[in-house]
Coordinates of C-alpha atoms in Angstrom, one line a residue:
M1 CA 117.7 115.7 94.8
I2 CA 121.3 114.3 94.9
R3 CA 120.1 111.0 96.2
D4 CA 117.4 110.7 93.4
A5 CA 119.9 111.7 90.8
L6 CA 122.4 109.1 91.9
D7 CA 119.7 106.4 91.7
Q8 CA 119.3 107.0 88.0
F9 CA 122.9 105.9 87.3
N10 CA 122.0 102.3 88.5
N11 CA 120.2 99.6 86.5
F12 CA 117.5 97.6 88.4
T13 CA 116.4 94.3 87.1
L14 CA 114.0 91.6 88.3
D15 CA 115.0 88.0 87.3
G16 CA 117.3 89.6 84.8
S17 CA 114.6 91.7 83.1
I18 CA 114.9 95.6 83.3
F19 CA 112.8 97.0 86.1
N20 CA 113.7 100.7 86.2
N21 CA 111.2 103.5 86.5
P22 CA 110.5 104.4 82.9
F23 CA 109.6 108.0 83.8
G24 CA 113.1 108.5 85.1
L25 CA 112.9 111.8 87.0
D26 CA 112.1 110.7 90.5
A27 CA 112.2 107.2 92.1
A28 CA 114.5 104.7 90.6
T29 CA 112.0 101.8 90.6
P30 CA 108.3 101.7 89.7
G31 CA 106.1 102.7 92.6
G32 CA 108.7 104.9 94.3
Q33 CA 106.6 108.1 93.8
T34 CA 104.0 106.6 96.2
D35 CA 106.7 105.2 98.6
A36 CA 105.7 101.7 97.6
Q37 CA 108.1 98.8 96.8
P38 CA 107.2 97.2 93.4
I39 CA 107.7 93.7 94.8
S40 CA 107.5 92.3 98.3
L41 CA 110.7 91.4 100.1
D42 CA 109.0 88.1 101.0
A43 CA 109.0 87.2 97.3
I44 CA 112.8 87.7 96.8
E45 CA 115.2 84.8 97.1
Q46 CA 118.4 86.8 96.6
I47 CA 119.9 90.1 95.4
S48 CA 123.1 90.5 93.4
I49 CA 125.0 93.7 92.8
S50 CA 127.6 94.1 90.0
T51 CA 129.7 97.3 89.8
A52 CA 131.8 96.5 86.8
P53 CA 130.2 93.5 84.9
Y54 CA 131.7 92.1 81.7
D55 CA 128.5 90.4 80.7
V56 CA 127.2 91.8 77.5
T57 CA 123.6 91.5 78.8
L58 CA 124.4 94.0 81.5
S59 CA 124.8 97.5 80.0
G60 CA 123.4 100.9 79.7
F61 CA 124.3 102.2 83.1
T62 CA 127.3 103.9 84.8
G63 CA 126.6 103.0 88.4
A64 CA 125.8 99.4 89.5
S65 CA 123.6 96.6 88.3
V66 CA 121.1 95.5 91.0
N67 CA 119.3 92.2 90.2
A68 CA 116.6 90.7 92.4
V69 CA 115.9 87.0 91.9
T70 CA 112.4 85.9 92.9
K71 CA 111.6 82.7 94.8
S72 CA 110.4 79.5 93.1
G73 CA 108.3 76.6 94.2
T74 CA 109.9 73.3 95.2
N75 CA 108.8 69.7 95.8
T76 CA 108.0 70.8 99.4
V77 CA 104.9 72.8 100.2
S78 CA 105.9 75.9 102.2
G79 CA 104.6 79.3 102.9
T80 CA 104.6 82.4 105.1
V81 CA 101.9 84.6 106.7
Y82 CA 102.9 88.0 108.2
G83 CA 101.5 91.2 109.5
Y84 CA 102.6 94.5 110.9
F85 CA 100.9 97.4 112.7
R86 CA 102.0 100.7 114.2
N87 CA 100.5 104.1 115.2
Q88 CA 101.5 107.3 116.8
D89 CA 101.6 105.7 120.2
M90 CA 104.5 103.6 119.1
T91 CA 106.7 106.6 118.1
G92 CA 108.8 108.8 120.3
S93 CA 107.4 112.0 121.8
K94 CA 110.6 113.6 123.1
I95 CA 114.0 114.5 121.7
K96 CA 116.7 115.0 124.4
G97 CA 114.0 115.5 127.0
E98 CA 112.1 118.1 124.9
S99 CA 108.5 117.3 123.9
I100 CA 107.7 117.3 120.2
F101 CA 104.4 117.2 118.4
V102 CA 103.4 113.7 117.5
P103 CA 101.1 113.7 114.5
Q104 CA 98.3 111.1 113.8
L105 CA 99.7 107.9 112.2
E106 CA 98.3 104.5 111.5
Q107 CA 100.0 101.8 109.3
T108 CA 98.9 98.2 108.7
Q109 CA 100.7 95.7 106.5
Y110 CA 99.9 92.1 105.8
G111 CA 100.7 89.4 103.3
F112 CA 101.4 85.8 102.5
S113 CA 103.3 83.6 100.2
I114 CA 103.2 79.9 99.1
G115 CA 105.4 77.7 97.1
A116 CA 104.4 74.2 96.0
P117 CA 104.8 71.5 93.3
I118 CA 102.0 71.1 90.7
I119 CA 103.8 68.1 89.3
K120 CA 106.6 66.8 91.5
N121 CA 110.1 67.3 89.9
K122 CA 108.4 68.8 86.8
L123 CA 106.2 71.9 87.4
F124 CA 106.2 74.3 90.4
V125 CA 104.4 77.4 91.5
F126 CA 105.2 80.3 93.8
A127 CA 102.8 83.1 94.7
N128 CA 102.9 86.1 97.0
F129 CA 100.4 88.8 97.9
E130 CA 100.9 91.9 100.1
Q131 CA 98.9 95.0 101.1
D132 CA 100.0 98.1 102.9
K133 CA 97.9 101.0 104.1
R134 CA 98.9 104.1 105.9
T135 CA 97.2 107.2 107.3
D136 CA 99.1 110.4 108.2
L137 CA 98.0 113.8 109.4
G138 CA 97.8 116.0 106.3
Q139 CA 99.7 118.9 107.9
S140 CA 100.8 119.2 111.5
W141 CA 100.8 123.0 111.8
L142 CA 97.8 124.8 113.4
P143 CA 96.6 128.4 113.1
S144 CA 98.2 130.9 115.5
G145 CA 97.0 131.2 119.0
R146 CA 96.5 127.5 119.7
G147 CA 99.4 127.5 122.2
G148 CA 101.0 124.3 121.1
I149 CA 104.5 123.8 119.8
N150 CA 103.0 123.3 116.3
S151 CA 101.2 126.7 116.3
S152 CA 102.0 128.7 113.2
R153 CA 101.9 132.5 112.6
V154 CA 98.9 132.2 110.2
S155 CA 95.7 133.5 111.8
E156 CA 92.5 131.5 111.7
S157 CA 90.5 134.6 110.6
D158 CA 92.7 134.9 107.5
L159 CA 92.1 131.2 106.7
M160 CA 88.3 131.6 107.1
M161 CA 88.3 134.8 104.9
V162 CA 90.1 132.9 102.1
K163 CA 87.9 129.9 102.4
S164 CA 84.7 132.1 102.3
A165 CA 85.9 134.2 99.3
L166 CA 86.8 131.1 97.2
S167 CA 83.5 129.4 98.2
G168 CA 81.7 132.4 96.7
I169 CA 83.1 131.6 93.3
G170 CA 82.3 127.8 93.6
Y171 CA 85.7 126.5 94.9
D172 CA 85.8 124.3 98.0
T173 CA 89.2 124.6 99.7
G174 CA 88.6 121.8 102.1
A175 CA 89.8 121.8 105.7
Y176 CA 92.9 123.6 107.0
E177 CA 93.4 121.4 110.0
G178 CA 92.7 117.8 111.2
F179 CA 92.5 116.3 107.7
T180 CA 94.5 113.1 106.8
H181 CA 96.4 111.8 103.8
E182 CA 96.1 108.2 102.8
S183 CA 98.6 105.9 101.1
A184 CA 98.1 102.3 100.0
S185 CA 99.7 99.6 97.9
T186 CA 98.6 96.2 96.8
K187 CA 101.2 94.0 95.1
G188 CA 101.5 90.3 94.1
I189 CA 103.6 87.9 92.0
I190 CA 102.9 84.5 90.4
K191 CA 105.8 82.4 89.2
L192 CA 105.7 79.1 87.3
D193 CA 108.8 76.9 86.7
W194 CA 108.6 74.0 84.2
N195 CA 111.4 71.5 83.8
I196 CA 110.5 70.5 80.2
N197 CA 113.3 67.9 80.0
E198 CA 116.9 67.5 81.1
D199 CA 118.1 70.2 78.7
N200 CA 115.3 72.8 78.7
R201 CA 113.7 74.8 81.6
L202 CA 110.9 77.4 81.2
A203 CA 109.9 80.1 83.7
F204 CA 107.0 82.5 83.6
V205 CA 106.7 85.4 86.0
Y206 CA 103.8 87.9 86.4
N207 CA 103.8 90.6 89.0
F208 CA 101.6 93.6 89.6
L209 CA 101.5 96.8 91.8
D210 CA 98.6 99.1 92.4
A211 CA 99.7 102.0 94.7
S212 CA 98.5 105.5 95.6
K213 CA 99.6 108.3 97.9
D214 CA 97.9 111.5 98.9
K215 CA 100.2 114.5 98.8
P216 CA 100.0 118.2 99.6
A217 CA 100.5 120.9 97.0
H218 CA 104.2 120.9 96.0
P219 CA 105.9 123.1 98.7
T220 CA 108.1 125.1 96.3
A221 CA 106.6 124.8 92.9
I222 CA 105.3 128.4 93.1
N223 CA 107.5 130.2 95.7
S224 CA 106.9 128.7 99.1
R225 CA 103.5 127.0 99.7
G226 CA 104.3 125.3 103.0
P227 CA 103.1 123.8 105.1
N228 CA 105.4 125.5 107.6
F229 CA 105.5 128.0 110.4
S230 CA 104.4 130.9 108.1
T231 CA 102.3 129.1 105.4
L232 CA 99.4 126.7 105.8
Q233 CA 97.7 124.7 103.0
F234 CA 94.1 123.7 102.6
Q235 CA 93.2 120.1 102.1
N236 CA 92.0 120.4 98.5
S237 CA 95.3 122.1 97.4
G238 CA 96.8 118.6 97.3
Y239 CA 96.5 115.7 94.9
Q240 CA 96.7 111.9 94.7
I241 CA 99.6 110.3 92.9
N242 CA 99.0 106.8 91.4
N243 CA 101.4 104.1 90.2
K244 CA 100.0 101.0 88.5
L245 CA 102.3 98.3 87.2
Q246 CA 101.9 95.0 85.3
S247 CA 104.9 93.0 84.3
F248 CA 105.3 89.7 82.4
L249 CA 108.5 87.7 81.9
L250 CA 109.1 84.5 80.0
E251 CA 112.5 82.8 80.2
L252 CA 113.8 79.7 78.4
N253 CA 117.1 78.1 79.4
S254 CA 118.5 75.5 77.0
Q255 CA 121.6 73.3 77.2
F256 CA 122.6 72.1 73.8
D257 CA 125.8 70.2 74.8
D258 CA 128.6 70.5 77.4
N259 CA 129.9 73.7 75.8
V260 CA 126.8 75.5 74.3
S261 CA 123.9 76.9 76.2
N262 CA 121.4 79.7 75.6
K263 CA 119.0 81.9 77.7
L264 CA 116.1 83.5 75.9
Q265 CA 114.2 86.2 77.8
V266 CA 111.0 88.0 76.6
G267 CA 109.5 90.6 78.9
Y268 CA 106.7 93.2 78.8
T269 CA 106.0 95.9 81.4
H270 CA 103.2 98.4 81.5
F271 CA 103.6 101.3 84.0
D272 CA 100.8 103.8 84.4
D273 CA 101.8 107.0 86.4
F274 CA 99.0 109.5 86.8
R275 CA 97.6 112.2 89.2
N276 CA 94.1 112.9 90.6
P277 CA 93.6 116.4 92.0
F278 CA 91.5 116.8 95.2
S279 CA 89.8 119.9 93.9
S280 CA 87.3 120.5 91.2
P281 CA 87.6 122.4 88.9

């Protein structure tokens, strides 16, 4: 909670355009509720941090201003292709010689970027696309009597009794063990840079994010709901959180003479934050 609160003191911008989470109660940037980054690191050219800026365009915060500058195309065609994979076999199974429970895990990530000239010295394009998918065990605790280090004190007979009783009134609890939670994010960016003439440069940036994450019922919203040693959850107690983002930015830089210049920025961001329960009704 302290970390999240401190995040809200900072101001996050993308190419100088405000890029904060508009909901403002959890993650500092859009997509953070789903553990997704709103833009791929492969699309970022540099990051600048200002703690006490005197620029009038940087205001409305008490912490720091963090600005990410995206890459641009050049006269040289260049690109990257990358991928990443891991599962539970690539994580440790012991701490100080003691065995620990290793839950199911699978994560894949891949992406690419390309920068190129459309008209040499005049018009350039840069594009990036990235997708990340992850599967985790929904809860690692098991009913009592299983004999493992992740065995809880909740009896399987109690779980079956609750499941049967709720089924009788039309509610499906889902499984209480072995189920998985999924998370996924798809993101991309397209940037056009146009050297109109020696004194005017125009840039257009569009980026999107479509991210989701399966989550258990909030562990402390109503007393303690686990999952932990004394409390287990059913699969359908959880919900899916969704973050969808579309952002547009238009920037015109003009040089009128040796002493007078102007930067005009127009931006629009649409952020859709919603939940889908696993159960019905």
